[in-house]
Amino acid sequence: MREIKFRGKRISDNTWIYGRRLNQYFLSEQTEIVISDCTEEGGDIVYREAKIFPYTLCQYTGLEDKNGTPIYEGDIVESVSWTEFFTTDSGEILKALRRPMLIVFHEGAFCMMEDYHDSTIPPNYWDLRSNSNFSVSGDLKVIGNLFDNPELL
């Protein structure tokens, strides 16, 4: 069973906070989301919580990339093997196409989404757990996220 964790950007200083507890408060026309967690430091339990920007709320997928980095919704990943070299029939070495993909929750599963930025071509989705061997082979690498590095897409 995967661990349920969240992350979001603090409103107070625009830094990331990670936690296991999520609270939503509905204030007039606004929703306030608070992420909180507790850790044991020097024998004391220390609680921390922060209000976050609602659009930055991301859930942990339960998977890690090839370097052990936890993969969250909103992360941008690329396949490590797609960045290696391929050869043509004549032996010419070619660089592979780097394909950054966004981690999203789509139709009940965490997926990688490849968007061609063309309204005539629908985005492709690959299920992280069952429909691909990316997570099994340790082939993925987190290269950024949608909020801090949108230019990677």
mmCIF file with all atom_site columns, C-alpha atoms in Angstrom:
data_model
loop_
_atom_site.group_PDB
_atom_site.id
_atom_site.type_symbol
_atom_site.label_atom_id
_atom_site.label_alt_id
_atom_site.label_comp_id
_atom_site.label_asym_id
_atom_site.label_entity_id
_atom_site.label_seq_id
_atom_site.pdbx_PDB_ins_code
_atom_site.Cartn_x
_atom_site.Cartn_y
_atom_site.Cartn_z
_atom_site.occupancy
_atom_site.B_iso_or_equiv
_atom_site.pdbx_formal_charge
_atom_site.auth_seq_id
_atom_site.auth_comp_id
_atom_site.auth_asym_id
_atom_site.auth_atom_id
_atom_site.pdbx_PDB_model_num
ATOM 1   C CA . MET A 1 1   ? 0.000   0.000  0.000   1.00 0.00 ? 1   MET A CA 1
ATOM 2   C CA . ARG A 1 2   ? 1.364   3.398  -0.925  1.00 0.00 ? 2   ARG A CA 1
ATOM 3   C CA . GLU A 1 3   ? 1.976   6.156  1.569   1.00 0.00 ? 3   GLU A CA 1
ATOM 4   C CA . ILE A 1 4   ? -0.509  9.045  1.307   1.00 0.00 ? 4   ILE A CA 1
ATOM 5   C CA . LYS A 1 5   ? 1.403   12.341 1.235   1.00 0.00 ? 5   LYS A CA 1
ATOM 6   C CA . PHE A 1 6   ? 0.856   15.789 -0.231  1.00 0.00 ? 6   PHE A CA 1
ATOM 7   C CA . ARG A 1 7   ? 2.848   18.855 -1.117  1.00 0.00 ? 7   ARG A CA 1
ATOM 8   C CA . GLY A 1 8   ? 1.973   22.447 -1.908  1.00 0.00 ? 8   GLY A CA 1
ATOM 9   C CA . LYS A 1 9   ? 3.525   25.904 -2.096  1.00 0.00 ? 9   LYS A CA 1
ATOM 10  C CA . ARG A 1 10  ? 3.197   28.021 1.033   1.00 0.00 ? 10  ARG A CA 1
ATOM 11  C CA . ILE A 1 11  ? 1.335   31.272 0.600   1.00 0.00 ? 11  ILE A CA 1
ATOM 12  C CA . SER A 1 12  ? 3.610   32.972 3.142   1.00 0.00 ? 12  SER A CA 1
ATOM 13  C CA . ASP A 1 13  ? 6.953   32.441 1.367   1.00 0.00 ? 13  ASP A CA 1
ATOM 14  C CA . ASN A 1 14  ? 6.272   30.475 -1.858  1.00 0.00 ? 14  ASN A CA 1
ATOM 15  C CA . THR A 1 15  ? 8.320   27.453 -0.698  1.00 0.00 ? 15  THR A CA 1
ATOM 16  C CA . TRP A 1 16  ? 7.224   23.816 -0.812  1.00 0.00 ? 16  TRP A CA 1
ATOM 17  C CA . ILE A 1 17  ? 5.791   22.086 2.255   1.00 0.00 ? 17  ILE A CA 1
ATOM 18  C CA . TYR A 1 18  ? 5.269   18.339 2.473   1.00 0.00 ? 18  TYR A CA 1
ATOM 19  C CA . GLY A 1 19  ? 2.830   16.618 4.789   1.00 0.00 ? 19  GLY A CA 1
ATOM 20  C CA . ARG A 1 20  ? 0.461   13.761 5.456   1.00 0.00 ? 20  ARG A CA 1
ATOM 21  C CA . ARG A 1 21  ? -2.599  15.648 6.584   1.00 0.00 ? 21  ARG A CA 1
ATOM 22  C CA . LEU A 1 22  ? -4.780  17.862 4.473   1.00 0.00 ? 22  LEU A CA 1
ATOM 23  C CA . ASN A 1 23  ? -7.541  20.192 5.678   1.00 0.00 ? 23  ASN A CA 1
ATOM 24  C CA . GLN A 1 24  ? -9.866  22.312 3.594   1.00 0.00 ? 24  GLN A CA 1
ATOM 25  C CA . TYR A 1 25  ? -11.679 25.314 4.988   1.00 0.00 ? 25  TYR A CA 1
ATOM 26  C CA . PHE A 1 26  ? -14.382 27.042 2.990   1.00 0.00 ? 26  PHE A CA 1
ATOM 27  C CA . LEU A 1 27  ? -14.322 30.749 3.679   1.00 0.00 ? 27  LEU A CA 1
ATOM 28  C CA . SER A 1 28  ? -16.980 32.689 1.760   1.00 0.00 ? 28  SER A CA 1
ATOM 29  C CA . GLU A 1 29  ? -16.028 32.283 -1.924  1.00 0.00 ? 29  GLU A CA 1
ATOM 30  C CA . GLN A 1 30  ? -12.521 31.104 -1.182  1.00 0.00 ? 30  GLN A CA 1
ATOM 31  C CA . THR A 1 31  ? -11.106 27.693 -0.276  1.00 0.00 ? 31  THR A CA 1
ATOM 32  C CA . GLU A 1 32  ? -8.198  27.607 2.148   1.00 0.00 ? 32  GLU A CA 1
ATOM 33  C CA . ILE A 1 33  ? -6.056  24.467 2.101   1.00 0.00 ? 33  ILE A CA 1
ATOM 34  C CA . VAL A 1 34  ? -3.699  23.624 4.963   1.00 0.00 ? 34  VAL A CA 1
ATOM 35  C CA . ILE A 1 35  ? -1.067  20.879 4.807   1.00 0.00 ? 35  ILE A CA 1
ATOM 36  C CA . SER A 1 36  ? 0.272   19.688 8.130   1.00 0.00 ? 36  SER A CA 1
ATOM 37  C CA . ASP A 1 37  ? 2.628   17.055 9.451   1.00 0.00 ? 37  ASP A CA 1
ATOM 38  C CA . CYS A 1 38  ? 4.376   16.181 12.674  1.00 0.00 ? 38  CYS A CA 1
ATOM 39  C CA . THR A 1 39  ? 7.911   14.963 13.276  1.00 0.00 ? 39  THR A CA 1
ATOM 40  C CA . GLU A 1 40  ? 9.785   13.896 16.348  1.00 0.00 ? 40  GLU A CA 1
ATOM 41  C CA . GLU A 1 41  ? 12.756  16.098 17.098  1.00 0.00 ? 41  GLU A CA 1
ATOM 42  C CA . GLY A 1 42  ? 14.809  15.529 20.211  1.00 0.00 ? 42  GLY A CA 1
ATOM 43  C CA . GLY A 1 43  ? 12.024  13.546 21.880  1.00 0.00 ? 43  GLY A CA 1
ATOM 44  C CA . ASP A 1 44  ? 9.425   16.245 21.245  1.00 0.00 ? 44  ASP A CA 1
ATOM 45  C CA . ILE A 1 45  ? 6.675   16.054 18.653  1.00 0.00 ? 45  ILE A CA 1
ATOM 46  C CA . VAL A 1 46  ? 6.822   19.134 16.461  1.00 0.00 ? 46  VAL A CA 1
ATOM 47  C CA . TYR A 1 47  ? 3.736   20.076 14.446  1.00 0.00 ? 47  TYR A CA 1
ATOM 48  C CA . ARG A 1 48  ? 4.047   22.197 11.375  1.00 0.00 ? 48  ARG A CA 1
ATOM 49  C CA . GLU A 1 49  ? 1.362   23.410 9.055   1.00 0.00 ? 49  GLU A CA 1
ATOM 50  C CA . ALA A 1 50  ? 0.992   25.911 6.290   1.00 0.00 ? 50  ALA A CA 1
ATOM 51  C CA . LYS A 1 51  ? -1.641  27.473 4.108   1.00 0.00 ? 51  LYS A CA 1
ATOM 52  C CA . ILE A 1 52  ? -0.920  26.703 0.480   1.00 0.00 ? 52  ILE A CA 1
ATOM 53  C CA . PHE A 1 53  ? -1.946  27.997 -2.928  1.00 0.00 ? 53  PHE A CA 1
ATOM 54  C CA . PRO A 1 54  ? -4.787  25.592 -3.884  1.00 0.00 ? 54  PRO A CA 1
ATOM 55  C CA . TYR A 1 55  ? -3.564  25.178 -7.467  1.00 0.00 ? 55  TYR A CA 1
ATOM 56  C CA . THR A 1 56  ? -0.205  23.783 -6.213  1.00 0.00 ? 56  THR A CA 1
ATOM 57  C CA . LEU A 1 57  ? -1.732  20.906 -4.238  1.00 0.00 ? 57  LEU A CA 1
ATOM 58  C CA . CYS A 1 58  ? -0.096  17.659 -5.423  1.00 0.00 ? 58  CYS A CA 1
ATOM 59  C CA . GLN A 1 59  ? -0.416  14.084 -4.189  1.00 0.00 ? 59  GLN A CA 1
ATOM 60  C CA . TYR A 1 60  ? 2.413   11.544 -3.956  1.00 0.00 ? 60  TYR A CA 1
ATOM 61  C CA . THR A 1 61  ? 2.099   8.760  -6.553  1.00 0.00 ? 61  THR A CA 1
ATOM 62  C CA . GLY A 1 62  ? 3.710   6.133  -4.342  1.00 0.00 ? 62  GLY A CA 1
ATOM 63  C CA . LEU A 1 63  ? 6.610   5.802  -6.800  1.00 0.00 ? 63  LEU A CA 1
ATOM 64  C CA . GLU A 1 64  ? 10.171  7.084  -6.953  1.00 0.00 ? 64  GLU A CA 1
ATOM 65  C CA . ASP A 1 65  ? 12.370  7.894  -9.914  1.00 0.00 ? 65  ASP A CA 1
ATOM 66  C CA . LYS A 1 66  ? 15.672  6.163  -10.712 1.00 0.00 ? 66  LYS A CA 1
ATOM 67  C CA . ASN A 1 67  ? 17.462  8.377  -8.149  1.00 0.00 ? 67  ASN A CA 1
ATOM 68  C CA . GLY A 1 68  ? 14.985  7.693  -5.340  1.00 0.00 ? 68  GLY A CA 1
ATOM 69  C CA . THR A 1 69  ? 13.186  11.055 -5.709  1.00 0.00 ? 69  THR A CA 1
ATOM 70  C CA . PRO A 1 70  ? 9.478   10.752 -4.826  1.00 0.00 ? 70  PRO A CA 1
ATOM 71  C CA . ILE A 1 71  ? 7.198   11.409 -7.814  1.00 0.00 ? 71  ILE A CA 1
ATOM 72  C CA . TYR A 1 72  ? 4.238   13.765 -7.208  1.00 0.00 ? 72  TYR A CA 1
ATOM 73  C CA . GLU A 1 73  ? 1.425   15.027 -9.401  1.00 0.00 ? 73  GLU A CA 1
ATOM 74  C CA . GLY A 1 74  ? 2.690   18.065 -11.271 1.00 0.00 ? 74  GLY A CA 1
ATOM 75  C CA . ASP A 1 75  ? 6.224   16.697 -11.621 1.00 0.00 ? 75  ASP A CA 1
ATOM 76  C CA . ILE A 1 76  ? 7.885   16.718 -15.015 1.00 0.00 ? 76  ILE A CA 1
ATOM 77  C CA . VAL A 1 77  ? 9.697   13.475 -15.781 1.00 0.00 ? 77  VAL A CA 1
ATOM 78  C CA . GLU A 1 78  ? 11.619  12.100 -18.688 1.00 0.00 ? 78  GLU A CA 1
ATOM 79  C CA . SER A 1 79  ? 12.619  8.620  -19.652 1.00 0.00 ? 79  SER A CA 1
ATOM 80  C CA . VAL A 1 80  ? 16.308  8.050  -19.061 1.00 0.00 ? 80  VAL A CA 1
ATOM 81  C CA . SER A 1 81  ? 16.633  5.531  -21.905 1.00 0.00 ? 81  SER A CA 1
ATOM 82  C CA . TRP A 1 82  ? 15.126  8.012  -24.383 1.00 0.00 ? 82  TRP A CA 1
ATOM 83  C CA . THR A 1 83  ? 18.053  10.347 -23.750 1.00 0.00 ? 83  THR A CA 1
ATOM 84  C CA . GLU A 1 84  ? 20.679  7.728  -24.611 1.00 0.00 ? 84  GLU A CA 1
ATOM 85  C CA . PHE A 1 85  ? 22.056  7.229  -28.087 1.00 0.00 ? 85  PHE A CA 1
ATOM 86  C CA . PHE A 1 86  ? 20.606  5.141  -30.887 1.00 0.00 ? 86  PHE A CA 1
ATOM 87  C CA . THR A 1 87  ? 22.321  4.024  -34.099 1.00 0.00 ? 87  THR A CA 1
ATOM 88  C CA . THR A 1 88  ? 21.037  3.859  -37.649 1.00 0.00 ? 88  THR A CA 1
ATOM 89  C CA . ASP A 1 89  ? 21.418  0.780  -39.864 1.00 0.00 ? 89  ASP A CA 1
ATOM 90  C CA . SER A 1 90  ? 24.659  2.251  -41.181 1.00 0.00 ? 90  SER A CA 1
ATOM 91  C CA . GLY A 1 91  ? 26.053  2.633  -37.642 1.00 0.00 ? 91  GLY A CA 1
ATOM 92  C CA . GLU A 1 92  ? 25.589  6.406  -37.432 1.00 0.00 ? 92  GLU A CA 1
ATOM 93  C CA . ILE A 1 93  ? 24.981  7.491  -33.829 1.00 0.00 ? 93  ILE A CA 1
ATOM 94  C CA . LEU A 1 94  ? 21.890  9.603  -33.260 1.00 0.00 ? 94  LEU A CA 1
ATOM 95  C CA . LYS A 1 95  ? 20.690  11.389 -30.143 1.00 0.00 ? 95  LYS A CA 1
ATOM 96  C CA . ALA A 1 96  ? 17.315  10.235 -28.937 1.00 0.00 ? 96  ALA A CA 1
ATOM 97  C CA . LEU A 1 97  ? 14.411  12.609 -28.621 1.00 0.00 ? 97  LEU A CA 1
ATOM 98  C CA . ARG A 1 98  ? 14.018  13.937 -25.088 1.00 0.00 ? 98  ARG A CA 1
ATOM 99  C CA . ARG A 1 99  ? 10.372  13.604 -24.161 1.00 0.00 ? 99  ARG A CA 1
ATOM 100 C CA . PRO A 1 100 ? 9.398   15.420 -20.981 1.00 0.00 ? 100 PRO A CA 1
ATOM 101 C CA . MET A 1 101 ? 6.039   14.301 -19.615 1.00 0.00 ? 101 MET A CA 1
ATOM 102 C CA . LEU A 1 102 ? 3.784   15.677 -16.897 1.00 0.00 ? 102 LEU A CA 1
ATOM 103 C CA . ILE A 1 103 ? 2.508   13.509 -14.028 1.00 0.00 ? 103 ILE A CA 1
ATOM 104 C CA . VAL A 1 104 ? -1.280  13.869 -13.741 1.00 0.00 ? 104 VAL A CA 1
ATOM 105 C CA . PHE A 1 105 ? -4.207  12.036 -12.156 1.00 0.00 ? 105 PHE A CA 1
ATOM 106 C CA . HIS A 1 106 ? -6.316  10.887 -15.107 1.00 0.00 ? 106 HIS A CA 1
ATOM 107 C CA . GLU A 1 107 ? -9.319  8.550  -15.130 1.00 0.00 ? 107 GLU A CA 1
ATOM 108 C CA . GLY A 1 108 ? -8.559  7.103  -11.701 1.00 0.00 ? 108 GLY A CA 1
ATOM 109 C CA . ALA A 1 109 ? -4.812  6.569  -12.080 1.00 0.00 ? 109 ALA A CA 1
ATOM 110 C CA . PHE A 1 110 ? -1.533  8.470  -11.901 1.00 0.00 ? 110 PHE A CA 1
ATOM 111 C CA . CYS A 1 111 ? -0.316  8.860  -15.474 1.00 0.00 ? 111 CYS A CA 1
ATOM 112 C CA . MET A 1 112 ? 2.360   10.473 -17.569 1.00 0.00 ? 112 MET A CA 1
ATOM 113 C CA . MET A 1 113 ? 0.862   12.922 -20.043 1.00 0.00 ? 113 MET A CA 1
ATOM 114 C CA . GLU A 1 114 ? 2.567   13.891 -23.251 1.00 0.00 ? 114 GLU A CA 1
ATOM 115 C CA . ASP A 1 115 ? 1.004   17.011 -24.713 1.00 0.00 ? 115 ASP A CA 1
ATOM 116 C CA . TYR A 1 116 ? 1.852   18.021 -28.255 1.00 0.00 ? 116 TYR A CA 1
ATOM 117 C CA . HIS A 1 117 ? 0.579   21.608 -27.711 1.00 0.00 ? 117 HIS A CA 1
ATOM 118 C CA . ASP A 1 118 ? -1.550  21.140 -30.813 1.00 0.00 ? 118 ASP A CA 1
ATOM 119 C CA . SER A 1 119 ? -5.322  21.241 -30.444 1.00 0.00 ? 119 SER A CA 1
ATOM 120 C CA . THR A 1 120 ? -5.723  18.786 -33.332 1.00 0.00 ? 120 THR A CA 1
ATOM 121 C CA . ILE A 1 121 ? -3.690  16.080 -31.574 1.00 0.00 ? 121 ILE A CA 1
ATOM 122 C CA . PRO A 1 122 ? -5.056  14.826 -28.240 1.00 0.00 ? 122 PRO A CA 1
ATOM 123 C CA . PRO A 1 123 ? -2.546  14.267 -25.428 1.00 0.00 ? 123 PRO A CA 1
ATOM 124 C CA . ASN A 1 124 ? -1.240  10.752 -24.793 1.00 0.00 ? 124 ASN A CA 1
ATOM 125 C CA . TYR A 1 125 ? -1.490  9.185  -21.327 1.00 0.00 ? 125 TYR A CA 1
ATOM 126 C CA . TRP A 1 126 ? 0.537   6.297  -19.910 1.00 0.00 ? 126 TRP A CA 1
ATOM 127 C CA . ASP A 1 127 ? -0.519  4.684  -16.632 1.00 0.00 ? 127 ASP A CA 1
ATOM 128 C CA . LEU A 1 128 ? 2.451   4.806  -14.252 1.00 0.00 ? 128 LEU A CA 1
ATOM 129 C CA . ARG A 1 129 ? 1.671   1.471  -12.610 1.00 0.00 ? 129 ARG A CA 1
ATOM 130 C CA . SER A 1 130 ? 0.034   -0.985 -14.959 1.00 0.00 ? 130 SER A CA 1
ATOM 131 C CA . ASN A 1 131 ? 0.276   0.126  -18.551 1.00 0.00 ? 131 ASN A CA 1
ATOM 132 C CA . SER A 1 132 ? 3.984   0.714  -18.883 1.00 0.00 ? 132 SER A CA 1
ATOM 133 C CA . ASN A 1 133 ? 7.287   -0.646 -17.741 1.00 0.00 ? 133 ASN A CA 1
ATOM 134 C CA . PHE A 1 134 ? 8.670   2.822  -16.913 1.00 0.00 ? 134 PHE A CA 1
ATOM 135 C CA . SER A 1 135 ? 8.160   2.543  -13.160 1.00 0.00 ? 135 SER A CA 1
ATOM 136 C CA . VAL A 1 136 ? 9.229   -1.098 -13.013 1.00 0.00 ? 136 VAL A CA 1
ATOM 137 C CA . SER A 1 137 ? 12.475  -0.510 -14.904 1.00 0.00 ? 137 SER A CA 1
ATOM 138 C CA . GLY A 1 138 ? 13.474  2.585  -12.943 1.00 0.00 ? 138 GLY A CA 1
ATOM 139 C CA . ASP A 1 139 ? 13.554  4.438  -16.242 1.00 0.00 ? 139 ASP A CA 1
ATOM 140 C CA . LEU A 1 140 ? 12.063  7.763  -15.113 1.00 0.00 ? 140 LEU A CA 1
ATOM 141 C CA . LYS A 1 141 ? 13.894  10.817 -13.809 1.00 0.00 ? 141 LYS A CA 1
ATOM 142 C CA . VAL A 1 142 ? 12.209  13.861 -12.209 1.00 0.00 ? 142 VAL A CA 1
ATOM 143 C CA . ILE A 1 143 ? 13.571  16.941 -14.004 1.00 0.00 ? 143 ILE A CA 1
ATOM 144 C CA . GLY A 1 144 ? 11.304  19.616 -12.509 1.00 0.00 ? 144 GLY A CA 1
ATOM 145 C CA . ASN A 1 145 ? 7.678   20.462 -11.890 1.00 0.00 ? 145 ASN A CA 1
ATOM 146 C CA . LEU A 1 146 ? 4.870   22.371 -13.538 1.00 0.00 ? 146 LEU A CA 1
ATOM 147 C CA . PHE A 1 147 ? 4.983   25.254 -11.060 1.00 0.00 ? 147 PHE A CA 1
ATOM 148 C CA . ASP A 1 148 ? 8.716   25.964 -10.884 1.00 0.00 ? 148 ASP A CA 1
ATOM 149 C CA . ASN A 1 149 ? 9.802   24.843 -14.381 1.00 0.00 ? 149 ASN A CA 1
ATOM 150 C CA . PRO A 1 150 ? 6.889   25.125 -16.851 1.00 0.00 ? 150 PRO A CA 1
ATOM 151 C CA . GLU A 1 151 ? 9.367   25.829 -19.649 1.00 0.00 ? 151 GLU A CA 1
ATOM 152 C CA . LEU A 1 152 ? 10.489  22.168 -19.520 1.00 0.00 ? 152 LEU A CA 1
ATOM 153 C CA . LEU A 1 153 ? 7.235   21.186 -21.177 1.00 0.00 ? 153 LEU A CA 1
#
